[in-house]
PDB file of C-alpha atoms in Angstrom:
ATOM      1  CA  MET A   1      84.201  72.733  55.809  1.00  0.00           C
ATOM      2  CA  SER A   2      83.849  71.205  59.119  1.00  0.00           C
ATOM      3  CA  GLN A   3      85.923  67.966  57.684  1.00  0.00           C
ATOM      4  CA  ASN A   4      88.131  70.651  56.590  1.00  0.00           C
ATOM      5  CA  ALA A   5      89.056  72.328  59.939  1.00  0.00           C
ATOM      6  CA  MET A   6      89.538  68.463  60.457  1.00  0.00           C
ATOM      7  CA  VAL A   7      91.656  67.035  58.223  1.00  0.00           C
ATOM      8  CA  PHE A   8      93.881  69.819  58.354  1.00  0.00           C
ATOM      9  CA  GLN A   9      94.413  69.704  62.262  1.00  0.00           C
ATOM     10  CA  VAL A  10      95.091  65.134  62.229  1.00  0.00           C
ATOM     11  CA  TYR A  11      96.938  66.263  59.373  1.00  0.00           C
ATOM     12  CA  ALA A  12      99.299  68.607  61.488  1.00  0.00           C
ATOM     13  CA  ILE A  13      99.562  66.402  64.932  1.00  0.00           C
ATOM     14  CA  LEU A  14     100.643  63.386  62.930  1.00  0.00           C
ATOM     15  CA  SER A  15     103.121  64.720  60.600  1.00  0.00           C
ATOM     16  CA  ARG A  16     104.645  66.339  63.872  1.00  0.00           C
ATOM     17  CA  SER A  17     104.485  63.467  65.330  1.00  0.00           C
ATOM     18  CA  LEU A  18     105.139  60.792  62.917  1.00  0.00           C
ATOM     19  CA  ASP A  19     108.781  63.302  62.166  1.00  0.00           C
ATOM     20  CA  ARG A  20     112.224  61.907  63.800  1.00  0.00           C
ATOM     21  CA  ARG A  21     113.515  65.385  63.841  1.00  0.00           C
ATOM     22  CA  MET A  22     112.846  66.735  66.746  1.00  0.00           C
ATOM     23  CA  SER A  23     113.375  70.814  66.287  1.00  0.00           C
ATOM     24  CA  THR A  24     110.134  73.019  64.764  1.00  0.00           C
ATOM     25  CA  SER A  25     112.048  75.182  62.634  1.00  0.00           C
ATOM     26  CA  GLU A  26     112.313  72.729  59.665  1.00  0.00           C
ATOM     27  CA  PRO A  27     109.396  71.259  58.007  1.00  0.00           C
ATOM     28  CA  PRO A  28     108.537  67.544  57.951  1.00  0.00           C
ATOM     29  CA  SER A  29     110.170  64.883  55.600  1.00  0.00           C
ATOM     30  CA  TYR A  30     108.404  64.341  52.214  1.00  0.00           C
ATOM     31  CA  THR A  31     108.237  60.430  54.362  1.00  0.00           C
ATOM     32  CA  SER A  32     106.469  62.162  57.012  1.00  0.00           C
ATOM     33  CA  VAL A  33     103.277  64.024  55.008  1.00  0.00           C
ATOM     34  CA  ALA A  34     102.706  60.866  53.295  1.00  0.00           C
ATOM     35  CA  LEU A  35     102.289  58.130  56.101  1.00  0.00           C
ATOM     36  CA  ALA A  36     100.130  61.414  57.926  1.00  0.00           C
ATOM     37  CA  GLY A  37      98.076  61.909  55.274  1.00  0.00           C
ATOM     38  CA  VAL A  38      97.577  57.776  55.266  1.00  0.00           C
ATOM     39  CA  GLY A  39      96.352  58.072  58.929  1.00  0.00           C
ATOM     40  CA  THR A  40      94.599  61.141  58.599  1.00  0.00           C
ATOM     41  CA  GLY A  41      92.550  59.676  55.918  1.00  0.00           C
ATOM     42  CA  ALA A  42      91.266  56.376  57.535  1.00  0.00           C
ATOM     43  CA  LEU A  43      90.965  58.296  60.882  1.00  0.00           C
ATOM     44  CA  GLN A  44      88.262  60.565  59.433  1.00  0.00           C
ATOM     45  CA  THR A  45      87.114  57.604  57.357  1.00  0.00           C
ATOM     46  CA  LEU A  46      85.180  55.824  60.912  1.00  0.00           C
ATOM     47  CA  ILE A  47      82.769  60.269  60.197  1.00  0.00           C
ATOM     48  CA  LEU A  48      83.054  59.994  56.099  1.00  0.00           C
ATOM     49  CA  SER A  49      81.448  56.578  55.540  1.00  0.00           C
ATOM     50  CA  PRO A  50      78.491  56.832  57.586  1.00  0.00           C
ATOM     51  CA  VAL A  51      77.995  60.474  56.036  1.00  0.00           C
ATOM     52  CA  GLU A  52      78.490  59.198  52.580  1.00  0.00           C
ATOM     53  CA  LEU A  53      76.166  56.550  52.777  1.00  0.00           C
ATOM     54  CA  VAL A  54      73.183  58.239  53.939  1.00  0.00           C
ATOM     55  CA  LYS A  55      73.746  61.323  51.496  1.00  0.00           C
ATOM     56  CA  ILE A  56      74.176  58.346  48.405  1.00  0.00           C
ATOM     57  CA  ARG A  57      70.852  56.877  49.448  1.00  0.00           C
ATOM     58  CA  LEU A  58      69.087  60.265  49.631  1.00  0.00           C
ATOM     59  CA  GLN A  59      70.146  60.933  45.720  1.00  0.00           C
ATOM     60  CA  LEU A  60      68.617  57.223  44.969  1.00  0.00           C
ATOM     61  CA  GLU A  61      65.501  58.386  46.732  1.00  0.00           C
ATOM     62  CA  ALA A  62      65.010  61.157  44.694  1.00  0.00           C
ATOM     63  CA  ALA A  63      66.124  59.812  41.739  1.00  0.00           C
ATOM     64  CA  GLY A  64      62.374  57.826  42.217  1.00  0.00           C
ATOM     65  CA  ARG A  65      60.861  60.152  43.401  1.00  0.00           C
ATOM     66  CA  LYS A  66      60.195  59.744  46.831  1.00  0.00           C
ATOM     67  CA  ARG A  67      61.315  62.177  49.927  1.00  0.00           C
ATOM     68  CA  GLN A  68      62.844  61.505  52.770  1.00  0.00           C
ATOM     69  CA  GLY A  69      65.413  63.497  55.499  1.00  0.00           C
ATOM     70  CA  PRO A  70      69.175  62.911  56.481  1.00  0.00           C
ATOM     71  CA  VAL A  71      67.713  62.238  59.673  1.00  0.00           C
ATOM     72  CA  ASP A  72      64.657  59.589  59.012  1.00  0.00           C
ATOM     73  CA  MET A  73      67.238  58.169  56.322  1.00  0.00           C
ATOM     74  CA  VAL A  74      69.314  56.700  59.680  1.00  0.00           C
ATOM     75  CA  ARG A  75      66.483  55.620  61.164  1.00  0.00           C
ATOM     76  CA  ASP A  76      64.984  53.466  58.051  1.00  0.00           C
ATOM     77  CA  ILE A  77      69.068  52.112  57.647  1.00  0.00           C
ATOM     78  CA  MET A  78      69.349  51.130  61.797  1.00  0.00           C
ATOM     79  CA  ARG A  79      66.333  50.001  62.114  1.00  0.00           C
ATOM     80  CA  ARG A  80      66.420  47.240  58.186  1.00  0.00           C
ATOM     81  CA  GLU A  81      69.923  47.139  58.811  1.00  0.00           C
ATOM     82  CA  GLY A  82      71.697  47.847  61.998  1.00  0.00           C
ATOM     83  CA  LEU A  83      75.161  49.357  62.840  1.00  0.00           C
ATOM     84  CA  ARG A  84      76.601  47.226  60.264  1.00  0.00           C
ATOM     85  CA  GLY A  85      74.260  48.919  57.175  1.00  0.00           C
ATOM     86  CA  ILE A  86      75.539  52.428  58.776  1.00  0.00           C
ATOM     87  CA  TYR A  87      79.120  52.372  58.437  1.00  0.00           C
ATOM     88  CA  ARG A  88      78.581  49.819  55.281  1.00  0.00           C
ATOM     89  CA  GLY A  89      81.195  50.153  52.650  1.00  0.00           C
ATOM     90  CA  LEU A  90      83.717  51.182  55.778  1.00  0.00           C
ATOM     91  CA  THR A  91      86.492  48.990  54.368  1.00  0.00           C
ATOM     92  CA  VAL A  92      86.530  50.648  50.915  1.00  0.00           C
ATOM     93  CA  THR A  93      85.638  53.847  51.997  1.00  0.00           C
ATOM     94  CA  ALA A  94      89.364  53.913  53.967  1.00  0.00           C
ATOM     95  CA  LEU A  95      91.006  51.907  50.639  1.00  0.00           C
ATOM     96  CA  ARG A  96      90.130  54.864  48.338  1.00  0.00           C
ATOM     97  CA  ASP A  97      90.926  57.741  51.692  1.00  0.00           C
ATOM     98  CA  ALA A  98      94.220  56.087  53.795  1.00  0.00           C
ATOM     99  CA  PRO A  99      96.388  56.702  49.930  1.00  0.00           C
ATOM    100  CA  SER A 100      94.581  59.366  48.204  1.00  0.00           C
ATOM    101  CA  HIS A 101      95.374  61.411  51.942  1.00  0.00           C
ATOM    102  CA  GLY A 102      98.559  60.095  51.908  1.00  0.00           C
ATOM    103  CA  VAL A 103      99.156  61.455  47.965  1.00  0.00           C
ATOM    104  CA  TYR A 104      97.479  64.324  48.425  1.00  0.00           C
ATOM    105  CA  PHE A 105      99.332  65.800  51.477  1.00  0.00           C
ATOM    106  CA  TRP A 106     101.958  64.654  49.691  1.00  0.00           C
ATOM    107  CA  THR A 107     101.460  66.324  46.496  1.00  0.00           C
ATOM    108  CA  TYR A 108     101.127  69.370  47.674  1.00  0.00           C
ATOM    109  CA  GLU A 109     103.966  69.582  50.266  1.00  0.00           C
ATOM    110  CA  TYR A 110     106.223  68.368  46.445  1.00  0.00           C
ATOM    111  CA  ALA A 111     104.760  70.757  44.274  1.00  0.00           C
ATOM    112  CA  ARG A 112     105.135  73.920  46.853  1.00  0.00           C
ATOM    113  CA  GLU A 113     108.718  73.133  47.015  1.00  0.00           C
ATOM    114  CA  ARG A 114     109.099  72.428  43.589  1.00  0.00           C
ATOM    115  CA  LEU A 115     107.544  75.784  42.501  1.00  0.00           C
ATOM    116  CA  HIS A 116     108.828  78.209  45.355  1.00  0.00           C
ATOM    117  CA  PRO A 117     112.151  75.649  46.319  1.00  0.00           C
ATOM    118  CA  GLY A 118     112.727  76.688  49.513  1.00  0.00           C
ATOM    119  CA  CYS A 119     108.807  78.118  50.590  1.00  0.00           C
ATOM    120  CA  ARG A 120     108.769  74.984  53.255  1.00  0.00           C
ATOM    121  CA  SER A 121     110.766  76.330  55.618  1.00  0.00           C
ATOM    122  CA  THR A 122     110.187  80.571  55.152  1.00  0.00           C
ATOM    123  CA  GLY A 123     106.326  80.328  54.623  1.00  0.00           C
ATOM    124  CA  GLN A 124     106.755  82.739  51.747  1.00  0.00           C
ATOM    125  CA  GLU A 125     105.394  80.781  48.761  1.00  0.00           C
ATOM    126  CA  SER A 126     103.292  82.852  46.621  1.00  0.00           C
ATOM    127  CA  LEU A 127      99.303  82.763  45.900  1.00  0.00           C
ATOM    128  CA  ALA A 128      99.533  81.790  42.922  1.00  0.00           C
ATOM    129  CA  THR A 129     102.341  79.005  44.128  1.00  0.00           C
ATOM    130  CA  MET A 130      98.950  78.222  46.736  1.00  0.00           C
ATOM    131  CA  LEU A 131      96.671  76.959  44.048  1.00  0.00           C
ATOM    132  CA  VAL A 132      98.656  75.328  42.337  1.00  0.00           C
ATOM    133  CA  SER A 133      99.952  73.162  44.862  1.00  0.00           C
ATOM    134  CA  GLY A 134      96.703  71.637  46.288  1.00  0.00           C
ATOM    135  CA  GLY A 135      94.977  71.650  43.324  1.00  0.00           C
ATOM    136  CA  LEU A 136      97.704  69.593  41.864  1.00  0.00           C
ATOM    137  CA  ALA A 137      97.200  68.053  45.373  1.00  0.00           C
ATOM    138  CA  GLY A 138      93.293  67.377  44.409  1.00  0.00           C
ATOM    139  CA  VAL A 139      93.704  65.969  41.516  1.00  0.00           C
ATOM    140  CA  ALA A 140      97.077  63.422  42.657  1.00  0.00           C
ATOM    141  CA  SER A 141      94.854  61.940  44.912  1.00  0.00           C
ATOM    142  CA  TRP A 142      91.349  61.596  42.680  1.00  0.00           C
ATOM    143  CA  VAL A 143      93.356  59.976  39.961  1.00  0.00           C
ATOM    144  CA  CYS A 144      94.694  57.169  42.583  1.00  0.00           C
ATOM    145  CA  CYS A 145      91.256  55.903  44.246  1.00  0.00           C
ATOM    146  CA  TYR A 146      88.495  56.926  40.903  1.00  0.00           C
ATOM    147  CA  PRO A 147      88.382  53.370  40.998  1.00  0.00           C
ATOM    148  CA  LEU A 148      87.705  52.334  44.792  1.00  0.00           C
ATOM    149  CA  ASP A 149      84.771  55.777  44.342  1.00  0.00           C
ATOM    150  CA  VAL A 150      82.904  54.081  42.146  1.00  0.00           C
ATOM    151  CA  VAL A 151      83.019  51.093  43.236  1.00  0.00           C
ATOM    152  CA  LYS A 152      83.024  52.467  47.164  1.00  0.00           C
ATOM    153  CA  SER A 153      79.094  54.138  45.929  1.00  0.00           C
ATOM    154  CA  ARG A 154      77.491  50.562  44.404  1.00  0.00           C
ATOM    155  CA  LEU A 155      78.697  48.429  47.046  1.00  0.00           C
ATOM    156  CA  GLN A 156      77.261  51.506  49.583  1.00  0.00           C
ATOM    157  CA  ALA A 157      73.730  52.007  47.192  1.00  0.00           C
ATOM    158  CA  GLN A 158      73.534  48.644  46.950  1.00  0.00           C
ATOM    159  CA  THR A 159      70.236  47.485  48.944  1.00  0.00           C
ATOM    160  CA  GLN A 160      68.341  49.917  48.039  1.00  0.00           C
ATOM    161  CA  THR A 161      68.759  48.815  44.323  1.00  0.00           C
ATOM    162  CA  HIS A 162      69.114  45.795  44.174  1.00  0.00           C
ATOM    163  CA  PRO A 163      66.593  43.819  47.522  1.00  0.00           C
ATOM    164  CA  PRO A 164      66.489  41.889  49.751  1.00  0.00           C
ATOM    165  CA  SER A 165      69.795  40.303  48.763  1.00  0.00           C
ATOM    166  CA  PRO A 166      73.429  42.419  47.404  1.00  0.00           C
ATOM    167  CA  ARG A 167      74.096  42.443  44.391  1.00  0.00           C
ATOM    168  CA  TYR A 168      78.119  42.278  44.649  1.00  0.00           C
ATOM    169  CA  ARG A 169      79.048  40.088  47.802  1.00  0.00           C
ATOM    170  CA  GLY A 170      82.157  43.103  48.060  1.00  0.00           C
ATOM    171  CA  VAL A 171      84.973  45.193  47.152  1.00  0.00           C
ATOM    172  CA  VAL A 172      87.145  42.086  44.729  1.00  0.00           C
ATOM    173  CA  ASP A 173      83.162  41.289  43.234  1.00  0.00           C
ATOM    174  CA  CYS A 174      82.311  44.331  42.752  1.00  0.00           C
ATOM    175  CA  PHE A 175      85.699  45.007  40.369  1.00  0.00           C
ATOM    176  CA  ARG A 176      85.056  42.030  38.794  1.00  0.00           C
ATOM    177  CA  LYS A 177      81.298  42.848  37.989  1.00  0.00           C
ATOM    178  CA  SER A 178      81.172  46.151  36.857  1.00  0.00           C
ATOM    179  CA  VAL A 179      84.712  45.980  34.434  1.00  0.00           C
ATOM    180  CA  ARG A 180      82.959  42.524  33.679  1.00  0.00           C
ATOM    181  CA  GLU A 181      79.555  43.962  31.900  1.00  0.00           C
ATOM    182  CA  GLU A 182      81.073  47.577  31.687  1.00  0.00           C
ATOM    183  CA  GLY A 183      83.917  46.662  30.250  1.00  0.00           C
ATOM    184  CA  LEU A 184      87.677  48.898  31.981  1.00  0.00           C
ATOM    185  CA  PRO A 185      86.198  52.107  31.370  1.00  0.00           C
ATOM    186  CA  VAL A 186      83.266  51.836  34.527  1.00  0.00           C
ATOM    187  CA  LEU A 187      86.253  52.371  37.299  1.00  0.00           C
ATOM    188  CA  TRP A 188      86.239  56.017  34.616  1.00  0.00           C
ATOM    189  CA  ARG A 189      83.552  57.047  33.778  1.00  0.00           C
ATOM    190  CA  GLY A 190      84.076  60.786  35.315  1.00  0.00           C
ATOM    191  CA  LEU A 191      87.082  60.962  35.851  1.00  0.00           C
ATOM    192  CA  GLY A 192      87.372  64.302  34.154  1.00  0.00           C
ATOM    193  CA  THR A 193      84.988  66.542  35.860  1.00  0.00           C
ATOM    194  CA  ALA A 194      85.649  64.911  39.625  1.00  0.00           C
ATOM    195  CA  VAL A 195      89.722  66.070  38.604  1.00  0.00           C
ATOM    196  CA  ALA A 196      88.432  69.131  36.898  1.00  0.00           C
ATOM    197  CA  ARG A 197      86.211  70.251  40.033  1.00  0.00           C
ATOM    198  CA  ALA A 198      89.151  68.822  42.532  1.00  0.00           C
ATOM    199  CA  PHE A 199      92.354  71.587  40.412  1.00  0.00           C
ATOM    200  CA  VAL A 200      89.682  74.474  42.155  1.00  0.00           C
ATOM    201  CA  VAL A 201      88.383  73.300  45.436  1.00  0.00           C
ATOM    202  CA  ASN A 202      90.996  71.955  46.669  1.00  0.00           C
ATOM    203  CA  GLY A 203      93.710  75.195  45.138  1.00  0.00           C
ATOM    204  CA  ALA A 204      91.194  77.282  46.829  1.00  0.00           C
ATOM    205  CA  ILE A 205      91.652  75.216  50.271  1.00  0.00           C
ATOM    206  CA  PHE A 206      94.262  75.243  50.748  1.00  0.00           C
ATOM    207  CA  SER A 207      95.316  79.216  49.566  1.00  0.00           C
ATOM    208  CA  ALA A 208      92.500  79.354  52.483  1.00  0.00           C
ATOM    209  CA  TYR A 209      95.043  77.081  54.987  1.00  0.00           C
ATOM    210  CA  GLU A 210      97.966  78.140  54.666  1.00  0.00           C
ATOM    211  CA  LEU A 211      96.600  82.056  54.829  1.00  0.00           C
ATOM    212  CA  ALA A 212      95.143  81.406  57.753  1.00  0.00           C
ATOM    213  CA  LEU A 213      97.903  79.927  59.109  1.00  0.00           C
ATOM    214  CA  ARG A 214      99.974  83.030  58.319  1.00  0.00           C
ATOM    215  CA  PHE A 215      97.283  85.371  59.878  1.00  0.00           C
ATOM    216  CA  LEU A 216      97.197  83.818  62.914  1.00  0.00           C
ATOM    217  CA  VAL A 217     101.221  82.918  63.019  1.00  0.00           C
ATOM    218  CA  ARG A 218     101.297  86.904  62.105  1.00  0.00           C
ATOM    219  CA  ASN A 219      98.465  88.369  65.317  1.00  0.00           C
ATOM    220  CA  ASN A 220      99.943  85.702  67.604  1.00  0.00           C
ATOM    221  CA  GLY A 221     103.160  87.004  67.014  1.00  0.00           C
ATOM    222  CA  ARG A 222     101.938  90.532  67.922  1.00  0.00           C
ATOM    223  CA  GLN A 223     100.333  89.316  71.623  1.00  0.00           C
ATOM    224  CA  THR A 224     103.547  88.344  72.348  1.00  0.00           C
ATOM    225  CA  LEU A 225     105.523  91.782  71.515  1.00  0.00           C
ATOM    226  CA  VAL A 226     102.516  93.086  72.851  1.00  0.00           C
ATOM    227  CA  MET A 227     102.742  91.710  76.471  1.00  0.00           C
ATOM    228  CA  GLU A 228     106.365  91.571  76.548  1.00  0.00           C
ATOM    229  CA  GLU A 229     106.808  95.191  75.653  1.00  0.00           C
ATOM    230  CA  MET A 230     104.406  96.095  78.786  1.00  0.00           C
ATOM    231  CA  LYS A 231     106.000  93.474  81.291  1.00  0.00           C
ATOM    232  CA  CYS A 232     109.083  96.371  79.936  1.00  0.00           C
ATOM    233  CA  HIS A 233     106.727  98.816  81.648  1.00  0.00           C
ATOM    234  CA  ASP A 234     106.499  96.946  84.692  1.00  0.00           C
ATOM    235  CA  HIS A 235     109.918  96.763  85.387  1.00  0.00           C
TER     236      HIS A 235
END
């Protein structure tokens, strides 16, 4: 939840900063939306990459029937691999998250406008539009980045799976060996489950975000009106 809050806040700031039009009454251009998404994805990588590394290592330990908490896992990685080990897979995570977030936010804004013309300016779309647009955004972002997600998981897991020398020497090497040994479908294994979940989860996320935004704007408007009335009474 905190990750989503950070992502939407950074995106909101970047989408306005990158838009050459200074009017806040108009929605950001689609170009600004895509670029802001790319920037948001790149920035969140600095936090998300170590978190996903620890999660993958914990899952591997659970499969091997070992028990270790997240803090202990971080200490173990730092002791054995140093700070570089904590950020193992940072490059491929950035390659995955930067473009996928650009696709994510662009798809949402484009879909909601197509489903409810004019809603980007008025903010009057229905809950169904929010759900469907958010769901499509989640699906599109996963489809465009899924092979990189497979490679990322393998790169981040390999130090425990193949000690002491890593099996894969980098992103390209992992791609080549994975496809050569298991065929091209390995890069898309599990995609159906991922996009089904993405549609539901991201439809809910965008709907919650839009509804919360409307609630805050409405309340802020009421507070401003009350303050103006109080000033009038004082005079």
